[in-house]
PDB file of C-alpha atoms and ligand atoms in Angstrom:
ATOM      1  CA  MET A   1      -1.961  17.710  18.055  1.00 42.00           C
ATOM      2  CA  SER A   2      -5.784  17.701  18.306  1.00 46.00           C
ATOM      3  CA  SER A   3      -7.571  15.284  15.817  1.00 50.00           C
ATOM      4  CA  GLN A   4      -8.996  18.412  14.166  1.00 54.00           C
ATOM      5  CA  ALA A   5      -5.604  20.022  13.686  1.00 46.00           C
ATOM      6  CA  ALA A   6      -4.176  16.791  12.459  1.00 46.00           C
ATOM      7  CA  SER A   7      -6.935  16.273   9.903  1.00 53.00           C
ATOM      8  CA  ALA A   8      -6.430  19.876   8.709  1.00 49.00           C
ATOM      9  CA  GLU A   9      -2.660  19.255   8.275  1.00 44.00           C
ATOM     10  CA  ARG A  10      -3.485  16.016   6.388  1.00 50.00           C
ATOM     11  CA  GLY A  11      -5.622  18.060   4.050  1.00 52.00           C
ATOM     12  CA  ARG A  12      -2.805  20.533   3.461  1.00 48.00           C
ATOM     13  CA  ILE A  13      -0.328  17.754   2.844  1.00 46.00           C
ATOM     14  CA  GLN A  14      -2.655  16.048   0.387  1.00 53.00           C
ATOM     15  CA  GLY A  15      -3.527  19.457  -1.172  1.00 53.00           C
ATOM     16  CA  ALA A  16      -0.328  19.904  -3.152  1.00 57.00           C
ATOM     17  CA  LYS A  17      -0.092  16.230  -4.147  1.00 61.00           C
ATOM     18  CA  HIS A  18      -1.534  14.756  -7.390  1.00 66.00           C
ATOM     19  CA  ASP A  19      -5.167  14.077  -6.637  1.00 72.00           C
ATOM     20  CA  PHE A  20      -6.233  10.494  -7.446  1.00 80.00           C
ATOM     21  CA  THR A  21      -9.148  10.613  -5.088  1.00 87.00           C
ATOM     22  CA  ALA A  22     -11.898  10.638  -7.645  1.00 88.00           C
ATOM     23  CA  SER A  23     -10.671   7.274  -9.014  1.00 94.00           C
ATOM     24  CA  TYR A  24     -10.272   5.474  -5.676  1.00 96.00           C
ATOM     25  CA  ASN A  25     -13.914   4.244  -5.302  1.00 96.00           C
ATOM     26  CA  GLY A  26     -15.255   3.514  -8.657  1.00 95.00           C
ATOM     27  CA  ARG A  27     -17.312   0.208  -9.148  1.00 96.00           C
ATOM     28  CA  TRP A  28     -14.586  -0.898 -11.502  1.00 97.00           C
ATOM     29  CA  PRO A  29     -10.832  -0.373 -11.400  1.00 97.00           C
ATOM     30  CA  HIS A  30     -10.282   1.278 -14.814  1.00 97.00           C
ATOM     31  CA  ALA A  31     -10.238   4.829 -13.826  1.00 97.00           C
ATOM     32  CA  TYR A  32      -7.787   3.994 -11.028  1.00 97.00           C
ATOM     33  CA  PHE A  33      -5.404   2.354 -13.377  1.00 97.00           C
ATOM     34  CA  ARG A  34      -5.781   5.246 -15.995  1.00 97.00           C
ATOM     35  CA  ALA A  35      -5.033   7.815 -13.238  1.00 95.00           C
ATOM     36  CA  CYS A  36      -2.010   5.777 -12.107  1.00 96.00           C
ATOM     37  CA  LEU A  37      -0.552   5.245 -15.590  1.00 97.00           C
ATOM     38  CA  ALA A  38      -0.972   8.981 -16.244  1.00 95.00           C
ATOM     39  CA  VAL A  39       1.707   9.618 -13.589  1.00 95.00           C
ATOM     40  CA  ASP A  40       3.667   6.495 -14.416  1.00 97.00           C
ATOM     41  CA  TYR A  41       2.704   5.127 -10.979  1.00 97.00           C
ATOM     42  CA  MET A  42       5.071   2.223 -10.367  1.00 98.00           C
ATOM     43  CA  LEU A  43       5.406   1.703  -6.708  1.00 98.00           C
ATOM     44  CA  PRO A  44       3.793  -1.532  -6.147  1.00 98.00           C
ATOM     45  CA  ASP A  45       5.827  -2.985  -9.102  1.00 97.00           C
ATOM     46  CA  ARG A  46       9.022  -1.744  -7.499  1.00 98.00           C
ATOM     47  CA  ALA A  47       7.991  -2.730  -3.988  1.00 98.00           C
ATOM     48  CA  LYS A  48       7.200  -6.438  -5.152  1.00 98.00           C
ATOM     49  CA  PRO A  49      10.653  -7.900  -4.986  1.00 98.00           C
ATOM     50  CA  ILE A  50      11.339  -6.133  -1.524  1.00 98.00           C
ATOM     51  CA  PHE A  51       8.184  -7.483  -0.092  1.00 98.00           C
ATOM     52  CA  GLU A  52       9.180 -10.971  -1.526  1.00 98.00           C
ATOM     53  CA  ARG A  53      12.576 -10.710   0.083  1.00 97.00           C
ATOM     54  CA  ILE A  54      11.086  -9.684   3.437  1.00 97.00           C
ATOM     55  CA  PHE A  55       8.379 -12.366   3.261  1.00 98.00           C
ATOM     56  CA  ALA A  56      11.251 -14.974   2.732  1.00 97.00           C
ATOM     57  CA  ASP A  57      13.173 -13.668   5.789  1.00 96.00           C
ATOM     58  CA  TYR A  58       9.991 -13.740   7.827  1.00 97.00           C
ATOM     59  CA  ARG A  59       9.221 -17.334   6.766  1.00 98.00           C
ATOM     60  CA  ARG A  60      12.664 -18.389   7.765  1.00 97.00           C
ATOM     61  CA  ILE A  61      12.819 -16.552  11.029  1.00 97.00           C
ATOM     62  CA  ARG A  62       9.199 -17.548  12.101  1.00 97.00           C
ATOM     63  CA  ASN A  63       9.462 -20.965  10.494  1.00 97.00           C
ATOM     64  CA  LYS A  64       6.187 -20.458   8.706  1.00 97.00           C
ATOM     65  CA  THR A  65       5.017 -21.189   5.179  1.00 97.00           C
ATOM     66  CA  LYS A  66       1.495 -19.621   4.868  1.00 98.00           C
ATOM     67  CA  LEU A  67       1.319 -15.943   5.485  1.00 98.00           C
ATOM     68  CA  LYS A  68      -1.593 -13.678   6.398  1.00 98.00           C
ATOM     69  CA  ILE A  69      -0.799 -10.171   5.052  1.00 98.00           C
ATOM     70  CA  ILE A  70      -2.710  -7.066   5.943  1.00 98.00           C
ATOM     71  CA  ASP A  71      -2.530  -4.411   3.254  1.00 99.00           C
ATOM     72  CA  VAL A  72      -3.345  -0.964   4.502  1.00 98.00           C
ATOM     73  CA  GLY A  73      -4.814   1.145   1.732  1.00 98.00           C
ATOM     74  CA  CYS A  74      -5.333  -1.958  -0.374  1.00 98.00           C
ATOM     75  CA  SER A  75      -7.363  -0.256  -3.160  1.00 98.00           C
ATOM     76  CA  TYR A  76      -8.446  -2.748  -5.749  1.00 98.00           C
ATOM     77  CA  GLY A  77      -6.032  -5.429  -4.442  1.00 98.00           C
ATOM     78  CA  VAL A  78      -3.129  -4.371  -6.535  1.00 98.00           C
ATOM     79  CA  ASN A  79      -0.418  -5.694  -4.161  1.00 98.00           C
ATOM     80  CA  ALA A  80      -2.249  -8.903  -3.632  1.00 98.00           C
ATOM     81  CA  ALA A  81      -2.577  -9.320  -7.426  1.00 98.00           C
ATOM     82  CA  LEU A  82       1.046  -8.717  -7.933  1.00 98.00           C
ATOM     83  CA  LEU A  83       2.265 -10.806  -4.983  1.00 98.00           C
ATOM     84  CA  ARG A  84       0.137 -13.726  -5.597  1.00 98.00           C
ATOM     85  CA  THR A  85       0.815 -13.964  -9.325  1.00 98.00           C
ATOM     86  CA  ASP A  86       3.841 -13.626 -11.680  1.00 97.00           C
ATOM     87  CA  LEU A  87       2.336 -10.378 -13.101  1.00 97.00           C
ATOM     88  CA  ASP A  88       3.886  -7.050 -12.996  1.00 97.00           C
ATOM     89  CA  LEU A  89       2.070  -3.661 -12.974  1.00 98.00           C
ATOM     90  CA  ASP A  90       2.454  -3.272 -16.793  1.00 98.00           C
ATOM     91  CA  ASP A  91       0.662  -6.536 -17.206  1.00 98.00           C
ATOM     92  CA  LEU A  92      -2.267  -5.087 -15.169  1.00 98.00           C
ATOM     93  CA  TYR A  93      -2.086  -1.686 -17.073  1.00 98.00           C
ATOM     94  CA  ALA A  94      -2.390  -3.594 -20.425  1.00 98.00           C
ATOM     95  CA  ALA A  95      -5.068  -5.927 -19.050  1.00 97.00           C
ATOM     96  CA  TYR A  96      -7.362  -3.079 -17.765  1.00 98.00           C
ATOM     97  CA  LEU A  97      -6.571  -0.411 -20.217  1.00 98.00           C
ATOM     98  CA  GLU A  98      -5.609  -1.882 -23.665  1.00 97.00           C
ATOM     99  CA  PRO A  99      -9.044  -1.652 -25.533  1.00 96.00           C
ATOM    100  CA  SER A 100      -9.032  -5.562 -26.114  1.00 94.00           C
ATOM    101  CA  GLY A 101      -7.200  -6.237 -22.785  1.00 95.00           C
ATOM    102  CA  SER A 102      -8.759  -9.337 -20.858  1.00 95.00           C
ATOM    103  CA  LEU A 103     -10.054  -6.940 -18.143  1.00 97.00           C
ATOM    104  CA  SER A 104     -10.951  -3.943 -20.388  1.00 96.00           C
ATOM    105  CA  ARG A 105     -14.754  -4.651 -20.159  1.00 95.00           C
ATOM    106  CA  GLN A 106     -16.962  -4.360 -17.112  1.00 94.00           C
ATOM    107  CA  GLU A 107     -17.600  -8.093 -16.855  1.00 94.00           C
ATOM    108  CA  GLY A 108     -17.155  -9.561 -13.326  1.00 94.00           C
ATOM    109  CA  ILE A 109     -17.158 -13.058 -14.627  1.00 95.00           C
ATOM    110  CA  GLU A 110     -14.269 -12.316 -16.960  1.00 96.00           C
ATOM    111  CA  HIS A 111     -12.329 -10.503 -14.234  1.00 97.00           C
ATOM    112  CA  ARG A 112     -12.773 -13.380 -11.969  1.00 96.00           C
ATOM    113  CA  ALA A 113     -11.717 -16.047 -14.429  1.00 96.00           C
ATOM    114  CA  PHE A 114      -8.623 -13.945 -15.428  1.00 97.00           C
ATOM    115  CA  PHE A 115      -7.105 -14.160 -11.880  1.00 95.00           C
ATOM    116  CA  ARG A 116      -8.409 -17.720 -11.236  1.00 94.00           C
ATOM    117  CA  ASN A 117      -6.704 -19.014 -14.529  1.00 95.00           C
ATOM    118  CA  LEU A 118      -3.438 -17.479 -13.333  1.00 94.00           C
ATOM    119  CA  GLY A 119      -3.636 -19.604 -10.368  1.00 93.00           C
ATOM    120  CA  LEU A 120      -3.424 -17.178  -7.560  1.00 96.00           C
ATOM    121  CA  ARG A 121      -1.036 -18.592  -4.914  1.00 95.00           C
ATOM    122  CA  ASP A 122      -2.606 -19.560  -1.785  1.00 94.00           C
ATOM    123  CA  ASP A 123       0.340 -19.580   0.483  1.00 98.00           C
ATOM    124  CA  ILE A 124      -0.141 -15.757   0.997  1.00 98.00           C
ATOM    125  CA  GLN A 125      -3.620 -14.610   2.024  1.00 98.00           C
ATOM    126  CA  PHE A 126      -4.551 -10.979   1.894  1.00 98.00           C
ATOM    127  CA  VAL A 127      -6.748  -8.924   4.250  1.00 98.00           C
ATOM    128  CA  GLY A 128      -7.342  -5.360   2.824  1.00 98.00           C
ATOM    129  CA  VAL A 129      -8.050  -2.192   4.766  1.00 98.00           C
ATOM    130  CA  ASP A 130      -9.320   0.729   2.812  1.00 98.00           C
ATOM    131  CA  PRO A 131     -12.304   3.129   3.062  1.00 98.00           C
ATOM    132  CA  SER A 132     -13.048   2.857  -0.579  1.00 98.00           C
ATOM    133  CA  PHE A 133     -15.906   0.562  -0.492  1.00 97.00           C
ATOM    134  CA  TRP A 134     -16.171  -0.470  -4.172  1.00 97.00           C
ATOM    135  CA  ALA A 135     -12.405  -1.101  -4.431  1.00 98.00           C
ATOM    136  CA  VAL A 136     -12.350  -3.370  -1.412  1.00 98.00           C
ATOM    137  CA  ARG A 137     -15.612  -5.092  -2.751  1.00 98.00           C
ATOM    138  CA  TYR A 138     -13.982  -5.679  -6.211  1.00 98.00           C
ATOM    139  CA  ALA A 139     -10.840  -7.210  -4.700  1.00 98.00           C
ATOM    140  CA  LEU A 140     -12.997  -9.571  -2.555  1.00 98.00           C
ATOM    141  CA  ASP A 141     -15.188 -10.562  -5.347  1.00 97.00           C
ATOM    142  CA  LEU A 142     -12.172 -11.592  -7.420  1.00 97.00           C
ATOM    143  CA  GLY A 143     -10.632 -13.642  -4.567  1.00 96.00           C
ATOM    144  CA  LEU A 144      -7.682 -11.356  -4.370  1.00 98.00           C
ATOM    145  CA  LEU A 145      -8.566 -10.621  -0.804  1.00 98.00           C
ATOM    146  CA  GLU A 146      -9.530 -13.090   1.853  1.00 98.00           C
ATOM    147  CA  ALA A 147     -11.199 -10.467   3.859  1.00 98.00           C
ATOM    148  CA  GLY A 148     -11.765  -6.784   3.773  1.00 98.00           C
ATOM    149  CA  VAL A 149     -12.064  -4.002   6.261  1.00 98.00           C
ATOM    150  CA  THR A 150     -13.810  -1.101   4.652  1.00 98.00           C
ATOM    151  CA  ALA A 151     -13.348   1.634   7.169  1.00 97.00           C
ATOM    152  CA  ASP A 152     -11.550   4.902   7.719  1.00 98.00           C
ATOM    153  CA  LEU A 153      -9.694   4.052  10.815  1.00 98.00           C
ATOM    154  CA  GLU A 154      -8.557   7.645  11.211  1.00 98.00           C
ATOM    155  CA  THR A 155     -11.974   8.397  12.403  1.00 98.00           C
ATOM    156  CA  ARG A 156     -13.378   5.357  14.124  1.00 98.00           C
ATOM    157  CA  ASP A 157     -12.493   2.151  16.027  1.00 98.00           C
ATOM    158  CA  LEU A 158     -12.557  -1.256  14.543  1.00 98.00           C
ATOM    159  CA  THR A 159     -15.649  -3.410  15.224  1.00 98.00           C
ATOM    160  CA  VAL A 160     -15.411  -6.904  16.846  1.00 98.00           C
ATOM    161  CA  GLU A 161     -15.925  -8.568  13.472  1.00 98.00           C
ATOM    162  CA  GLU A 162     -13.275  -6.384  11.765  1.00 98.00           C
ATOM    163  CA  ARG A 163     -10.896  -6.996  14.664  1.00 98.00           C
ATOM    164  CA  SER A 164     -11.208 -10.734  14.015  1.00 98.00           C
ATOM    165  CA  ALA A 165     -10.459 -10.459  10.378  1.00 98.00           C
ATOM    166  CA  LEU A 166      -7.289  -8.679  11.271  1.00 98.00           C
ATOM    167  CA  ALA A 167      -6.170 -11.128  13.979  1.00 98.00           C
ATOM    168  CA  ASP A 168      -3.228 -13.489  13.587  1.00 98.00           C
ATOM    169  CA  ALA A 169      -1.507 -11.434  10.863  1.00 98.00           C
ATOM    170  CA  ASP A 170       2.032 -12.109   9.874  1.00 98.00           C
ATOM    171  CA  ILE A 171       2.871  -8.788   8.168  1.00 98.00           C
ATOM    172  CA  LEU A 172       1.254  -5.437   7.527  1.00 98.00           C
ATOM    173  CA  ILE A 173       2.243  -3.730   4.247  1.00 99.00           C
ATOM    174  CA  SER A 174       1.484  -0.444   2.690  1.00 98.00           C
ATOM    175  CA  THR A 175       2.135   1.359  -0.524  1.00 98.00           C
ATOM    176  CA  GLY A 176       0.879   4.738  -1.452  1.00 97.00           C
ATOM    177  CA  CYS A 177      -1.227   5.205   1.426  1.00 97.00           C
ATOM    178  CA  VAL A 178       0.709   6.791   4.273  1.00 98.00           C
ATOM    179  CA  GLY A 179      -0.433  10.408   4.495  1.00 96.00           C
ATOM    180  CA  TYR A 180      -4.071   9.269   4.115  1.00 97.00           C
ATOM    181  CA  ALA A 181      -3.562   6.666   6.778  1.00 98.00           C
ATOM    182  CA  THR A 182      -1.570   7.980   9.858  1.00 98.00           C
ATOM    183  CA  GLU A 183      -0.500   6.516  13.134  1.00 98.00           C
ATOM    184  CA  ARG A 184      -4.095   6.272  14.248  1.00 98.00           C
ATOM    185  CA  THR A 185      -4.840   3.779  11.517  1.00 98.00           C
ATOM    186  CA  PHE A 186      -1.624   1.795  11.925  1.00 98.00           C
ATOM    187  CA  ALA A 187      -2.124   1.678  15.795  1.00 98.00           C
ATOM    188  CA  ARG A 188      -5.725   0.279  15.405  1.00 98.00           C
ATOM    189  CA  VAL A 189      -4.777  -2.216  12.732  1.00 98.00           C
ATOM    190  CA  TYR A 190      -1.692  -3.363  14.735  1.00 98.00           C
ATOM    191  CA  GLU A 191      -3.504  -3.646  18.107  1.00 98.00           C
ATOM    192  CA  ALA A 192      -6.082  -5.981  16.507  1.00 98.00           C
ATOM    193  CA  SER A 193      -3.261  -8.515  15.464  1.00 97.00           C
ATOM    194  CA  ALA A 194      -0.747  -7.640  18.120  1.00 98.00           C
ATOM    195  CA  THR A 195      -0.799 -11.120  19.618  1.00 98.00           C
ATOM    196  CA  SER A 196       1.047 -12.618  16.637  1.00 98.00           C
ATOM    197  CA  ARG A 197       3.671  -9.839  16.698  1.00 98.00           C
ATOM    198  CA  PRO A 198       3.280  -9.049  12.960  1.00 98.00           C
ATOM    199  CA  TRP A 199       6.020  -7.149  11.084  1.00 98.00           C
ATOM    200  CA  VAL A 200       5.217  -3.802   9.414  1.00 98.00           C
ATOM    201  CA  VAL A 201       6.749  -2.942   6.015  1.00 98.00           C
ATOM    202  CA  ALA A 202       5.623   0.295   4.487  1.00 98.00           C
ATOM    203  CA  PHE A 203       6.676   2.395   1.516  1.00 98.00           C
ATOM    204  CA  VAL A 204       6.144   6.084   2.381  1.00 98.00           C
ATOM    205  CA  MET A 205       6.148   8.793  -0.266  1.00 96.00           C
ATOM    206  CA  HIS A 206       8.883  11.419   0.261  1.00 95.00           C
ATOM    207  CA  ARG A 207       7.229  14.405   1.801  1.00 91.00           C
ATOM    208  CA  PHE A 208       5.480  12.270   4.526  1.00 95.00           C
ATOM    209  CA  SER A 209       7.207  11.511   7.794  1.00 96.00           C
ATOM    210  CA  TYR A 210       7.017   8.132   9.156  1.00 98.00           C
ATOM    211  CA  ASP A 211       8.014   9.280  12.821  1.00 97.00           C
ATOM    212  CA  ASP A 212       4.521   9.334  14.331  1.00 98.00           C
ATOM    213  CA  ILE A 213       3.808   5.828  12.854  1.00 98.00           C
ATOM    214  CA  ALA A 214       7.044   4.536  14.136  1.00 98.00           C
ATOM    215  CA  ALA A 215       6.318   5.896  17.692  1.00 98.00           C
ATOM    216  CA  ALA A 216       2.945   4.290  17.571  1.00 98.00           C
ATOM    217  CA  LEU A 217       4.463   0.901  16.759  1.00 98.00           C
ATOM    218  CA  ARG A 218       7.088   1.401  19.493  1.00 98.00           C
ATOM    219  CA  ALA A 219       4.260   1.378  22.054  1.00 98.00           C
ATOM    220  CA  PHE A 220       3.700  -2.218  20.789  1.00 98.00           C
ATOM    221  CA  SER A 221       7.545  -2.868  21.368  1.00 97.00           C
ATOM    222  CA  LEU A 222       8.416  -2.852  17.734  1.00 98.00           C
ATOM    223  CA  GLU A 223      11.663  -1.301  16.613  1.00 97.00           C
ATOM    224  CA  THR A 224      11.437   0.528  13.256  1.00 97.00           C
ATOM    225  CA  ARG A 225      14.235   0.780  10.631  1.00 97.00           C
ATOM    226  CA  HIS A 226      14.544   3.111   7.633  1.00 97.00           C
ATOM    227  CA  LEU A 227      15.886   0.692   4.941  1.00 96.00           C
ATOM    228  CA  GLU A 228      17.680   3.348   2.728  1.00 95.00           C
ATOM    229  CA  ARG A 229      18.776   1.026  -0.063  1.00 95.00           C
ATOM    230  CA  PHE A 230      15.147  -0.169  -0.569  1.00 97.00           C
ATOM    231  CA  ARG A 231      13.902   3.246  -1.484  1.00 97.00           C
ATOM    232  CA  GLN A 232      11.965   3.015  -4.619  1.00 98.00           C
ATOM    233  CA  ARG A 233      10.524   5.210  -7.493  1.00 97.00           C
ATOM    234  CA  GLN A 234       6.900   5.979  -6.885  1.00 97.00           C
ATOM    235  CA  SER A 235       5.488   8.111  -9.747  1.00 97.00           C
ATOM    236  CA  ARG A 236       6.259  11.047 -11.975  1.00 96.00           C
ATOM    237  CA  PHE A 237       5.605  14.639 -10.756  1.00 93.00           C
ATOM    238  CA  SER A 238       2.494  15.705 -12.408  1.00 87.00           C
ATOM    239  CA  THR A 239       2.922  19.486 -12.367  1.00 89.00           C
ATOM    240  CA  SER A 240       5.661  21.850 -11.491  1.00 89.00           C
ATOM    241  CA  LYS A 241       3.450  23.068  -8.607  1.00 89.00           C
ATOM    242  CA  GLU A 242       3.469  19.588  -7.299  1.00 89.00           C
ATOM    243  CA  LEU A 243       7.280  19.314  -7.634  1.00 91.00           C
ATOM    244  CA  ARG A 244       7.807  22.685  -5.799  1.00 92.00           C
ATOM    245  CA  ALA A 245       5.390  21.688  -3.077  1.00 92.00           C
ATOM    246  CA  ILE A 246       6.990  18.381  -2.595  1.00 93.00           C
ATOM    247  CA  LEU A 247      10.600  19.572  -2.534  1.00 95.00           C
ATOM    248  CA  LYS A 248       9.665  22.284  -0.044  1.00 94.00           C
ATOM    249  CA  ALA A 249       7.949  19.618   2.252  1.00 93.00           C
ATOM    250  CA  MET A 250      10.964  17.378   1.844  1.00 95.00           C
ATOM    251  CA  ALA A 251      13.449  20.282   2.793  1.00 95.00           C
ATOM    252  CA  LYS A 252      11.384  20.782   5.977  1.00 93.00           C
ATOM    253  CA  LEU A 253      11.623  17.179   6.938  1.00 92.00           C
ATOM    254  CA  GLY A 254      15.343  17.100   6.025  1.00 94.00           C
ATOM    255  CA  ILE A 255      14.848  14.344   3.401  1.00 93.00           C
ATOM    256  CA  GLU A 256      17.502  14.392   0.579  1.00 93.00           C
ATOM    257  CA  ASP A 257      15.962  15.371  -2.631  1.00 95.00           C
ATOM    258  CA  ARG A 258      18.865  14.650  -5.205  1.00 95.00           C
ATOM    259  CA  LEU A 259      16.792  11.940  -7.042  1.00 95.00           C
ATOM    260  CA  GLU A 260      13.596  13.957  -7.069  1.00 95.00           C
ATOM    261  CA  ARG A 261      15.563  16.936  -8.666  1.00 93.00           C
ATOM    262  CA  THR A 262      17.320  14.921 -11.324  1.00 94.00           C
ATOM    263  CA  THR A 263      14.916  12.350 -12.582  1.00 95.00           C
ATOM    264  CA  GLY A 264      11.474  14.175 -12.224  1.00 93.00           C
ATOM    265  CA  TYR A 265      10.140  11.203 -10.187  1.00 96.00           C
ATOM    266  CA  ILE A 266       8.888  11.124  -6.621  1.00 96.00           C
ATOM    267  CA  TYR A 267      10.387   8.390  -4.437  1.00 97.00           C
ATOM    268  CA  ALA A 268       9.142   6.412  -1.448  1.00 98.00           C
ATOM    269  CA  SER A 269      11.136   5.332   1.482  1.00 97.00           C
ATOM    270  CA  CYS A 270      10.958   1.876   2.991  1.00 98.00           C
ATOM    271  CA  TYR A 271      10.464   1.112   6.675  1.00 98.00           C
ATOM    272  CA  ILE A 272      10.386  -2.103   8.487  1.00 98.00           C
ATOM    273  CA  SER A 273       9.176  -2.601  12.035  1.00 98.00           C
ATOM    274  CA  ALA A 274       9.736  -5.751  13.920  1.00 98.00           C
ATOM    275  CA  PRO A 275      10.282  -7.156  17.403  1.00 97.00           C
ATOM    276  CA  PRO A 276      13.845  -6.098  18.543  1.00 95.00           C
ATOM    277  CA  GLY A 277      16.573  -8.076  16.841  1.00 87.00           C
ATOM    278  CA  GLU A 278      14.176 -10.061  14.583  1.00 93.00           C
ATOM    279  CA  ALA A 279      14.131  -8.567  11.119  1.00 74.00           C
ATOM    280  CA  LEU A 280      16.925  -8.027   8.596  1.00 67.00           C
TER     281      LEU A 280
HETATM  282  C1  LIG B 301      -2.526   5.891  -4.169  1.00 52.59           C
HETATM  283  S1  LIG B 301      -3.883   4.678  -3.608  1.00 52.59           S
HETATM  284  C2  LIG B 301      -2.653   3.270  -3.380  1.00 52.59           C
HETATM  285  C3  LIG B 301      -3.537   1.996  -3.496  1.00 52.59           C
HETATM  286  C4  LIG B 301      -2.565   0.807  -3.550  1.00 52.59           C
HETATM  287  N1  LIG B 301      -1.858   0.527  -2.205  1.00 52.59           N
HETATM  288  C5  LIG B 301      -1.484   0.897  -4.564  1.00 52.59           C
HETATM  289  O1  LIG B 301      -0.240   1.145  -4.294  1.00 52.59           O
HETATM  290  O2  LIG B 301      -1.884   0.883  -5.877  1.00 52.59           O
HETATM  291  C6  LIG B 301      -4.253   5.196  -1.924  1.00 52.59           C
HETATM  292  C7  LIG B 301      -5.299   4.366  -1.263  1.00 52.59           C
HETATM  293  O3  LIG B 301      -5.267   4.714   0.039  1.00 52.59           O
HETATM  294  C8  LIG B 301      -6.763   4.639   0.402  1.00 52.59           C
HETATM  295  N2  LIG B 301      -6.956   5.489   1.618  1.00 52.59           N
HETATM  296  C9  LIG B 301      -7.437   6.693   1.675  1.00 52.59           C
HETATM  297  N3  LIG B 301      -7.679   7.077   3.016  1.00 52.59           N
HETATM  298  C10 LIG B 301      -7.416   6.029   3.664  1.00 52.59           C
HETATM  299  C11 LIG B 301      -7.437   5.660   5.130  1.00 52.59           C
HETATM  300  N4  LIG B 301      -7.689   6.556   6.083  1.00 52.59           N
HETATM  301  N5  LIG B 301      -7.049   4.426   5.415  1.00 52.59           N
HETATM  302  C12 LIG B 301      -6.745   3.440   4.564  1.00 52.59           C
HETATM  303  N6  LIG B 301      -6.590   3.736   3.248  1.00 52.59           N
HETATM  304  C13 LIG B 301      -6.964   4.906   2.706  1.00 52.59           C
HETATM  305  C14 LIG B 301      -7.595   5.110  -0.886  1.00 52.59           C
HETATM  306  O4  LIG B 301      -8.855   4.623  -0.845  1.00 52.59           O
HETATM  307  C15 LIG B 301      -6.563   4.455  -1.847  1.00 52.59           C
HETATM  308  O5  LIG B 301      -7.065   3.241  -2.134  1.00 52.59           O
END
């Protein structure tokens, strides 16, 4: 597919999906959390124990304690906040959205103190990749991210400086971002850290195929497995139009839709890619 056709296809796919995009790049995260709560977005919460389990396997297999994680589509550092603390997503919703919550005001000093006082664990470092400048900047300011790559890697290559921020990674993770980010982004990010042979763990909203990303990772000699038992709830359907469009796209991809039809929630599949024979 030409890159123009691919981007038109991307637009069509995103078209029927609940549109959060206006909230992605605000100076403060409140609008993002509000938009997420409105559709009961819970994927980072549901993914947390799975990531923790996979991080533990990785530490054992690679005999490592400190991990460098690259979060593709990191937004305001949500995965970093959850995985570096004991918080869950409801704690974050309350902190940001409850009128007297610790993070309800636009006060950088308070936001920094909130996470510092929780004692962010430092045996997991995060590097974020996301085109949303303000979101990455916020996560960096708070110390949730060690480094950030503010780039749309669908449309351009990494700079030398960005490549060095991504080098020596242990695991690439992603939640809620495949669809915006395709094999182009994943190949560019992986290539920058390929020497350390990182694993890739992605939660992919039902209606998006992971085939092209798995094929791009195969070029780096990674094997991809669909971990069916780790499939998780992502968010509520926001309209019946969205439900219809997603069920139609799922049928086209041959994805089983029993859960979507019965619960009214959209699910995300979990994929893991690693050198042959290494993971799980
Ligand atoms: C639904 S949010 C998910 C954010 C976070 N991972 C979470 O689960 O809360 C989607 C994110 O993808 C980002 N995004 C959009 N286009 C992207 C691209 N080409 N590459 C990487 N991230 C992208 C958006 O800026 C936004 O932060």
